[in-house]
Amino acid sequence: MRSFQVLADETGRGAAMKAWRTIALHTVVAAGFMFLLQRYGLSATLESSLLWAIVFGGCAAGLAYSQANW
């Protein structure tokens, strides 16, 4: 019974929603990390910190997407 439940959870819509949730979480955490590192760790300007956060978050989203669909 348990193995059937695991298979049902990882196929179809449930797996797609889990993948998008993982991608979104990866993006937010990476962007937040880069913003905090730039802003407070390196004392960069707000504009520079936001720009780096967007770029780093986009790269993290691309990486997470490619890994989720591999």
Short mmCIF file of C-alpha atoms in Angstrom, two decimals:
data_model
loop_
_atom_site.label_atom_id
_atom_site.label_comp_id
_atom_site.label_asym_id
_atom_site.label_seq_id
_atom_site.Cartn_x
_atom_site.Cartn_y
_atom_site.Cartn_z
CA MET A 1 0.00 0.00 0.00
CA ARG A 2 2.81 2.41 0.86
CA SER A 3 4.68 1.91 -2.42
CA PHE A 4 1.53 2.64 -4.41
CA GLN A 5 0.99 5.83 -2.43
CA VAL A 6 4.55 7.01 -3.12
CA LEU A 7 4.13 6.34 -6.84
CA ALA A 8 0.84 8.20 -6.91
CA ASP A 9 2.44 11.20 -5.18
CA GLU A 10 5.37 11.43 -7.59
CA THR A 11 3.43 11.23 -10.85
CA GLY A 12 1.20 13.69 -12.61
CA ARG A 13 0.20 16.98 -11.11
CA GLY A 14 1.68 16.32 -7.68
CA ALA A 15 5.18 15.91 -9.08
CA ALA A 16 4.82 19.02 -11.25
CA MET A 17 3.69 21.14 -8.32
CA LYS A 18 6.52 19.78 -6.17
CA ALA A 19 9.04 20.67 -8.89
CA TRP A 20 7.76 24.24 -9.27
CA ARG A 21 7.70 24.70 -5.51
CA THR A 22 11.30 23.52 -5.30
CA ILE A 23 12.34 25.84 -8.13
CA ALA A 24 10.62 28.81 -6.49
CA LEU A 25 12.15 28.06 -3.10
CA HIS A 26 15.61 27.67 -4.64
CA THR A 27 15.20 31.01 -6.44
CA VAL A 28 14.05 32.93 -3.37
CA VAL A 29 16.76 31.53 -1.11
CA ALA A 30 19.54 32.19 -3.64
CA ALA A 31 18.35 35.73 -4.35
CA GLY A 32 17.99 36.47 -0.64
CA PHE A 33 21.45 35.13 0.08
CA MET A 34 23.03 37.22 -2.65
CA PHE A 35 21.18 40.36 -1.57
CA LEU A 36 22.28 39.98 2.04
CA LEU A 37 25.85 39.17 1.05
CA GLN A 38 26.12 42.17 -1.26
CA ARG A 39 24.27 44.64 0.93
CA TYR A 40 25.66 43.83 4.37
CA GLY A 41 28.70 41.64 3.75
CA LEU A 42 30.25 43.77 1.01
CA SER A 43 28.51 47.10 1.78
CA ALA A 44 27.25 47.54 -1.78
CA THR A 45 24.56 50.02 -2.78
CA LEU A 46 20.90 49.04 -2.72
CA GLU A 47 20.63 49.13 -6.52
CA SER A 48 23.69 46.95 -6.98
CA SER A 49 22.48 44.49 -4.35
CA LEU A 50 19.07 44.18 -5.99
CA LEU A 51 20.60 43.72 -9.43
CA TRP A 52 22.89 40.96 -8.21
CA ALA A 53 20.00 39.31 -6.35
CA ILE A 54 17.88 39.25 -9.51
CA VAL A 55 20.71 37.87 -11.64
CA PHE A 56 21.75 35.27 -9.07
CA GLY A 57 18.11 34.25 -8.47
CA GLY A 58 17.54 33.85 -12.21
CA CYS A 59 20.61 31.66 -12.55
CA ALA A 60 19.50 29.59 -9.56
CA ALA A 61 16.04 29.20 -11.09
CA GLY A 62 17.55 28.00 -14.37
CA LEU A 63 19.76 25.51 -12.58
CA ALA A 64 16.91 24.20 -10.44
CA TYR A 65 14.66 23.91 -13.52
CA SER A 66 17.27 21.94 -15.44
CA GLN A 67 17.82 19.60 -12.50
CA ALA A 68 14.10 19.10 -11.93
CA ASN A 69 13.56 18.12 -15.57
CA TRP A 70 16.60 15.91 -15.95
#
